[in-house]
GROMACS .gro file of C-alpha atoms in nm:
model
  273
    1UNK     CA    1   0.010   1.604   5.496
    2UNK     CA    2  -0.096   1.389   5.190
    3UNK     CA    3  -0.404   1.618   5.205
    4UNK     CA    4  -0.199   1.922   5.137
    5UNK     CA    5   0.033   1.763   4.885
    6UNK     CA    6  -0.279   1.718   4.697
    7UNK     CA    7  -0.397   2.104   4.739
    8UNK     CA    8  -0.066   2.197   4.610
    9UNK     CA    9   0.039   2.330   4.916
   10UNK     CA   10   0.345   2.139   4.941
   11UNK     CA   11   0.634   2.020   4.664
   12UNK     CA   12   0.632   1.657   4.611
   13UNK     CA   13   1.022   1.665   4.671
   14UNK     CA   14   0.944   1.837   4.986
   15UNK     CA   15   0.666   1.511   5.085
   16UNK     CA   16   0.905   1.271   5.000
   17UNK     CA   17   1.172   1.440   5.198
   18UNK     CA   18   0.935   1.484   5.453
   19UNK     CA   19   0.862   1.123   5.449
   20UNK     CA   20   1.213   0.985   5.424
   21UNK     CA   21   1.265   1.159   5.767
   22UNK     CA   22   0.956   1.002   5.896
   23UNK     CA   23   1.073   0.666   5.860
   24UNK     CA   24   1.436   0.717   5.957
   25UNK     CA   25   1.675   0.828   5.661
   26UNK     CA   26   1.887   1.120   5.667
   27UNK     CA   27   2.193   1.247   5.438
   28UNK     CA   28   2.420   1.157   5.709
   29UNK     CA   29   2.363   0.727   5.690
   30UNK     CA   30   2.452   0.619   5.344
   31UNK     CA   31   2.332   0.280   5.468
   32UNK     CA   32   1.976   0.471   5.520
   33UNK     CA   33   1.970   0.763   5.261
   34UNK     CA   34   1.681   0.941   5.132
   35UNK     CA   35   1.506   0.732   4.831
   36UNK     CA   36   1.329   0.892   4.512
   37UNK     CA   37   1.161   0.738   4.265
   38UNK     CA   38   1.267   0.723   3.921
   39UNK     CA   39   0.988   0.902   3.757
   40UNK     CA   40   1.032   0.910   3.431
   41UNK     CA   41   1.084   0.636   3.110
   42UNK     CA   42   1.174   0.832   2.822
   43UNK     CA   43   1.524   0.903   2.801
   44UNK     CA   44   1.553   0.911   2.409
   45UNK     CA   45   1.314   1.181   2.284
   46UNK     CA   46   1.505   1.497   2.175
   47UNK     CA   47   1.186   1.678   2.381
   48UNK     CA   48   1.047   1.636   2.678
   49UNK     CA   49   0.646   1.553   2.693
   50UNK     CA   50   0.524   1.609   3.075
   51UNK     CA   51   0.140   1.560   2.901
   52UNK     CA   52   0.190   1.211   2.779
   53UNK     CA   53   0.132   0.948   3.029
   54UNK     CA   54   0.415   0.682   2.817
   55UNK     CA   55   0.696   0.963   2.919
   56UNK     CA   56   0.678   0.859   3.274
   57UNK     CA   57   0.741   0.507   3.468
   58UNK     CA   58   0.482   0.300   3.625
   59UNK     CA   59   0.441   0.426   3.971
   60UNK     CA   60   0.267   0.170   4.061
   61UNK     CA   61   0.488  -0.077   4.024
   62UNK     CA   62   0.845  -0.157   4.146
   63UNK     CA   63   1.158  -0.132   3.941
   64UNK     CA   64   1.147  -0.507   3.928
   65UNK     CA   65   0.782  -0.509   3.743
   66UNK     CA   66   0.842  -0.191   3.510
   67UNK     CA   67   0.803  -0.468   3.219
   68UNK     CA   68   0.557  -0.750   3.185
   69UNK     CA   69   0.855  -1.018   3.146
   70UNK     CA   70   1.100  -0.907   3.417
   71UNK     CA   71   0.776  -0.924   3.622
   72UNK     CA   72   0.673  -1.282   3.529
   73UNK     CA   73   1.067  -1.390   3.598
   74UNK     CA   74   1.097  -1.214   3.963
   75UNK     CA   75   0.753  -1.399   4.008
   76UNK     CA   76   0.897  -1.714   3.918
   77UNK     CA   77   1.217  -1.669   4.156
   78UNK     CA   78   0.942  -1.580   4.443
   79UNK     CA   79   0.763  -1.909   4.337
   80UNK     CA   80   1.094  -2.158   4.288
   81UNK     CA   81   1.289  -2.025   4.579
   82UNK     CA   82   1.602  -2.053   4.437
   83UNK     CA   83   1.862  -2.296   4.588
   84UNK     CA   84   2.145  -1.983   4.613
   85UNK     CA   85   1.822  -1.820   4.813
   86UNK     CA   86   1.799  -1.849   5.239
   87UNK     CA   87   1.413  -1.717   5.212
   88UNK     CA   88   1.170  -1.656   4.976
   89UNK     CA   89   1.161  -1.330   4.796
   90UNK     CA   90   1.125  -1.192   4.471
   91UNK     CA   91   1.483  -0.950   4.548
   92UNK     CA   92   1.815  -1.054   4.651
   93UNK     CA   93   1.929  -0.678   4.584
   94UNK     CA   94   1.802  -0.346   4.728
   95UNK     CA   95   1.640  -0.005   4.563
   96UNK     CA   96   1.872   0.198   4.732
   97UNK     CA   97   2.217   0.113   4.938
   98UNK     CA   98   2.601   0.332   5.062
   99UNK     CA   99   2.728   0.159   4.722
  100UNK     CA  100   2.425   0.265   4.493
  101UNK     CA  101   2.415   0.628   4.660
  102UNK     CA  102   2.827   0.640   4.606
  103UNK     CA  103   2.825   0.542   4.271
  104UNK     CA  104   2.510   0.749   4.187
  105UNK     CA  105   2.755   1.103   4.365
  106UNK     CA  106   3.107   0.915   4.300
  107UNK     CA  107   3.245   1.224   4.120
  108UNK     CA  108   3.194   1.399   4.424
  109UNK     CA  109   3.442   1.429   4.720
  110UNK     CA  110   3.362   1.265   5.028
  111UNK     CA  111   3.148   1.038   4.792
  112UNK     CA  112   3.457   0.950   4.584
  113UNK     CA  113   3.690   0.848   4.915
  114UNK     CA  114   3.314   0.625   5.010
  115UNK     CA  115   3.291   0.490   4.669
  116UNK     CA  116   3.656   0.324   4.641
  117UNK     CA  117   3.633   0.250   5.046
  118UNK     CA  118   3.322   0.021   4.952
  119UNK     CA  119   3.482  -0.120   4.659
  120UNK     CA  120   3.812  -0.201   4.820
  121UNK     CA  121   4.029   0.082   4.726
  122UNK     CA  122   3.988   0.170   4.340
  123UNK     CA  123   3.751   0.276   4.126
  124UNK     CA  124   3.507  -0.001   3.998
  125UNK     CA  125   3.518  -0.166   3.632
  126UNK     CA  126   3.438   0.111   3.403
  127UNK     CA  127   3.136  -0.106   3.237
  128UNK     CA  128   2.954  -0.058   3.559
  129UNK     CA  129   3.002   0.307   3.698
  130UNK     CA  130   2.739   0.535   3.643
  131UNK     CA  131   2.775   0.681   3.355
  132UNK     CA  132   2.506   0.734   3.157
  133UNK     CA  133   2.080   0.820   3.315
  134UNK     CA  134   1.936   0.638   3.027
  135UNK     CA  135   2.135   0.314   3.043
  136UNK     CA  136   2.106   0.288   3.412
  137UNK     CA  137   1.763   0.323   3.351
  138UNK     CA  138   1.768   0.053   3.144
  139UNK     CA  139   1.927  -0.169   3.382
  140UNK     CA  140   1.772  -0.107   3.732
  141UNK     CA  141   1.397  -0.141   3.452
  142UNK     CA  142   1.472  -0.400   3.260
  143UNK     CA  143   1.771  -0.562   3.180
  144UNK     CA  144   1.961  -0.655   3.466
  145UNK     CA  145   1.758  -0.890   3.739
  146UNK     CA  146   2.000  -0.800   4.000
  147UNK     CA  147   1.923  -0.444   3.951
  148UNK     CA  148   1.655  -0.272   4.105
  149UNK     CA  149   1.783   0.051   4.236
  150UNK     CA  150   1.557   0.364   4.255
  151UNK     CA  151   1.702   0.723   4.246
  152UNK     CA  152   1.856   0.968   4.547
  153UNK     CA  153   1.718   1.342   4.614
  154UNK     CA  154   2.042   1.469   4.400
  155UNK     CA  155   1.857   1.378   4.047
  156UNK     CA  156   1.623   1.663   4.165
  157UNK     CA  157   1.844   1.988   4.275
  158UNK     CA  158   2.209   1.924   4.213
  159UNK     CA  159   2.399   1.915   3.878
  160UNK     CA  160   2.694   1.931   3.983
  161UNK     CA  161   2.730   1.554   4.073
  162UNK     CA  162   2.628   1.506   3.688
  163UNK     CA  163   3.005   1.637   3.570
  164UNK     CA  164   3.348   1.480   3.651
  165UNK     CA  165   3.475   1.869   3.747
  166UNK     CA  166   3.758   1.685   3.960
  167UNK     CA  167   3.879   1.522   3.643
  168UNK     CA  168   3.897   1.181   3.791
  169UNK     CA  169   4.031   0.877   3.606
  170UNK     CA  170   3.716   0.680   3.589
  171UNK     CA  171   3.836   0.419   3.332
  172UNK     CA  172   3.745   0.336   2.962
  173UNK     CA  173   3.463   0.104   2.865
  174UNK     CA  174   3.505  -0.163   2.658
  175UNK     CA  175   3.387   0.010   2.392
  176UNK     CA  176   3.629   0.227   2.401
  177UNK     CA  177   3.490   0.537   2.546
  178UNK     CA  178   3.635   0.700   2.855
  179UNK     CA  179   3.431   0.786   3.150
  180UNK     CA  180   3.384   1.142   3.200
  181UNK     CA  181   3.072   1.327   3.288
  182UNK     CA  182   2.722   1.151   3.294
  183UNK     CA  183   2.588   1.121   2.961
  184UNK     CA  184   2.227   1.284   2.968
  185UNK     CA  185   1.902   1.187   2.799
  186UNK     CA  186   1.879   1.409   2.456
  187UNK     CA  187   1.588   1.615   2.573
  188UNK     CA  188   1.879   1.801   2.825
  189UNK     CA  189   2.078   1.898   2.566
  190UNK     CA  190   2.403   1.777   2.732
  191UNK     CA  191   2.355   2.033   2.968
  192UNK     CA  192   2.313   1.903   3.388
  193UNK     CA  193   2.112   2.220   3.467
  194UNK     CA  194   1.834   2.155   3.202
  195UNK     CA  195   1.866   1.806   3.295
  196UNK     CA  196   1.775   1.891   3.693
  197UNK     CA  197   1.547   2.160   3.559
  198UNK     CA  198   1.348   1.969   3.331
  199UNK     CA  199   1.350   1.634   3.583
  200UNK     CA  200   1.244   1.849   3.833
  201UNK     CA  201   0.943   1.957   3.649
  202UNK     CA  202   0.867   1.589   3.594
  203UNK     CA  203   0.907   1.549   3.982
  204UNK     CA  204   0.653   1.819   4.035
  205UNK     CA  205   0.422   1.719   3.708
  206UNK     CA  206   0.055   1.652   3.736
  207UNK     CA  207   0.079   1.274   3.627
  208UNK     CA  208   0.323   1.197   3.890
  209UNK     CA  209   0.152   1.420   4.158
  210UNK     CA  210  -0.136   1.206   4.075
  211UNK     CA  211   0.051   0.855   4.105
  212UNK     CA  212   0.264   0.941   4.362
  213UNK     CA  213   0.079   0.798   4.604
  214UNK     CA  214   0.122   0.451   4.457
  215UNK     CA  215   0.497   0.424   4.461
  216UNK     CA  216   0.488   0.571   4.833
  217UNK     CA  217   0.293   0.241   4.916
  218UNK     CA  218   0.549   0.019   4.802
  219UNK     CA  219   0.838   0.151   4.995
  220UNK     CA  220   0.651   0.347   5.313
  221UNK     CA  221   0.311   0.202   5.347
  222UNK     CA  222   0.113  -0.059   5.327
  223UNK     CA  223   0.236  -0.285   5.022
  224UNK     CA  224   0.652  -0.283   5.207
  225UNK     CA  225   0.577  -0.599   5.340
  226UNK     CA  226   0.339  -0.917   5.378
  227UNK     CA  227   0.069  -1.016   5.188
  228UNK     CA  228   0.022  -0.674   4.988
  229UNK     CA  229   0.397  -0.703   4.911
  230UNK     CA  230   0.399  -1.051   4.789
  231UNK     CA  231   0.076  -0.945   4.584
  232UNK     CA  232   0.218  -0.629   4.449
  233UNK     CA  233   0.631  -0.812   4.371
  234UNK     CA  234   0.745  -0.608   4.632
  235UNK     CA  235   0.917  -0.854   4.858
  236UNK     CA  236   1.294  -0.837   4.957
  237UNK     CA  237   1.518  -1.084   5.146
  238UNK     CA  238   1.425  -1.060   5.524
  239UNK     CA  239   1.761  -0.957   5.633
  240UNK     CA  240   1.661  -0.592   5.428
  241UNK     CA  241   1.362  -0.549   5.691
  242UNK     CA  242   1.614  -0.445   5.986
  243UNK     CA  243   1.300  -0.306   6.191
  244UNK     CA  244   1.134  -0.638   6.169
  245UNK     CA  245   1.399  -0.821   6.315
  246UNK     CA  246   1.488  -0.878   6.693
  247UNK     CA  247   1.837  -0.864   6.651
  248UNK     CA  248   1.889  -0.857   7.027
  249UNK     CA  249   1.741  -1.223   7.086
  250UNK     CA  250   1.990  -1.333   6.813
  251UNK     CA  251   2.249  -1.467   7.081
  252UNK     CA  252   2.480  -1.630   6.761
  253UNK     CA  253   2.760  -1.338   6.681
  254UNK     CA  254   2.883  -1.495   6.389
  255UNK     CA  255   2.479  -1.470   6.309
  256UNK     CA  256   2.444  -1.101   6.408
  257UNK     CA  257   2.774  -1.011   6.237
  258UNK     CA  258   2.666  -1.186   5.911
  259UNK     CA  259   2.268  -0.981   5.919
  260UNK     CA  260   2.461  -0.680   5.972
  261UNK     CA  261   2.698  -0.736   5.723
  262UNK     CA  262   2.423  -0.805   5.479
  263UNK     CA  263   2.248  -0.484   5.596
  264UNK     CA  264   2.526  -0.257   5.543
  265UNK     CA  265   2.620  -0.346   5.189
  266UNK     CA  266   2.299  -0.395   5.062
  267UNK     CA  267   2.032  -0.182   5.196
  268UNK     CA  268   1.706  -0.135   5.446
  269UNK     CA  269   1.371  -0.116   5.401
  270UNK     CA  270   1.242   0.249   5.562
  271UNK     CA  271   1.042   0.175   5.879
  272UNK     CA  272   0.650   0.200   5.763
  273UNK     CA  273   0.497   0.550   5.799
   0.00000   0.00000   0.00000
């Protein structure tokens, strides 16, 4: 299959689709949703450059190691083992979880019922809904160390989930402005169908058709786990690696309720193609 992605005879949506079902994640399990890469880094330019190699992100790397200092510090974590930590990792948070693919589609019913259901009932502060692509980007790249969330198959084909048409009450920020639609990068014009058009295009672009490969390492193949993980900062706590753990020998409830627990609101690793 890899063969024909690389003859251009299939989409790299369709691959990653293709490989999401592979290892066991379907629209229907928020817990287990499909998981896309964010592809691109330049969410300022008033144009879009698919021919420059700066526009997109580091495939080869995780969202945790986009920058040379938020590298060094999850590599420090890994090293220290933190006393709040109960195993060594380099991420206490997942790429992709039922709260990160709510929030990403909360202006969409059912989405909007599953996004206050997983935050108790209401929307959350306004500071962190989704609101705008470039300064999530910023966060789950750089900024924020418990943020390290990766994208959902929606950033490719649907715009619709990019405007507030149900005119919820999403809050204000604390700078004042009132959550409405998503605010898009400049190159898409404030318009969600240029945005999916144009991001799209970046999906299907010769620099990440060339890279792809990498990024599918880290969260389907080889570099998921162990030694290749560690080496490439690409380890999570153990309770995200559901597959790897015998959950039937765990003869504690109180144990089992807790690993589940931790599953559900915080994500799985895929199962290794």
């Amino acid at each position: 299959c890899f063969l024909s992605l690389q003859k251009r005879e299939i989409s790299n949506f369709d691959y990653l689709m293709y490989l999401n079902t592979l290892a066991g994640r379907s629209y229907n399990d928020h817990m287990q949703y499909p998981v896309f890469p964010w592809v691109l880094a330049d969410y300022h330019s008033e144009t879009l450059n698919l021919t420059n190699p700066h526009t997109f992100r580091d495939l080869s790397k995780p969202m945790g190691a986009q920058t040379v200092e938020r590298k060094h510090k999850f590599i420090q974590r890994f090293n220290e083992v933190e006393k709040n930590l109960s195993a060594q990792c380099h991420y206490c948070t997942h790429y992709s979880s039922a709260i990160i693919v709510a929030s990403y589609l909360v202006r969409m019913e059912p989405f909007t019922q599953t996004f206050c259901s997983l935050q108790g009932g209401s929307f959350d502060v306004a500071d962190r809904m989704f609101h705008s692509v470039k300064s999530t980007w910023e966060s789950a790249s750089r900024d924020n160390m418990s943020d390290v969330r990766e994208l959902i198959p929606e950033f490719f084909y649907l715009p619709e989930f990019l405007t507030n048409a149900n005119h919820f009450e999403l809050g204000c920020m604390q700078d004042g402005t009132v959550l409405g639609d998503v605010q898009l990068p400049p190159w898409a014009d404030g318009d969600p169908h240029k945005f999916i058009l144009l991001h799209r295009q970046a999906l299907e672009s010769d620099y990440v058709s060339a890279h792809l490969h990498h990024w599918i390492d880290l969260i389907f193949g080889h570099k998921q786990h162990g030694s290749a993980a560690v080496e490439a900062v690409n380890t999570y706590h153990p309770y995200f690696y559901g597959d790897k753990m015998d959950l039937n020998n765990i003869k504690d409830p109180l144990i089992k309720s807790t690993i589940l627990g931790f599953i559900s609101n915080f994500g799985q690793i895929p199962k290794q193609v």
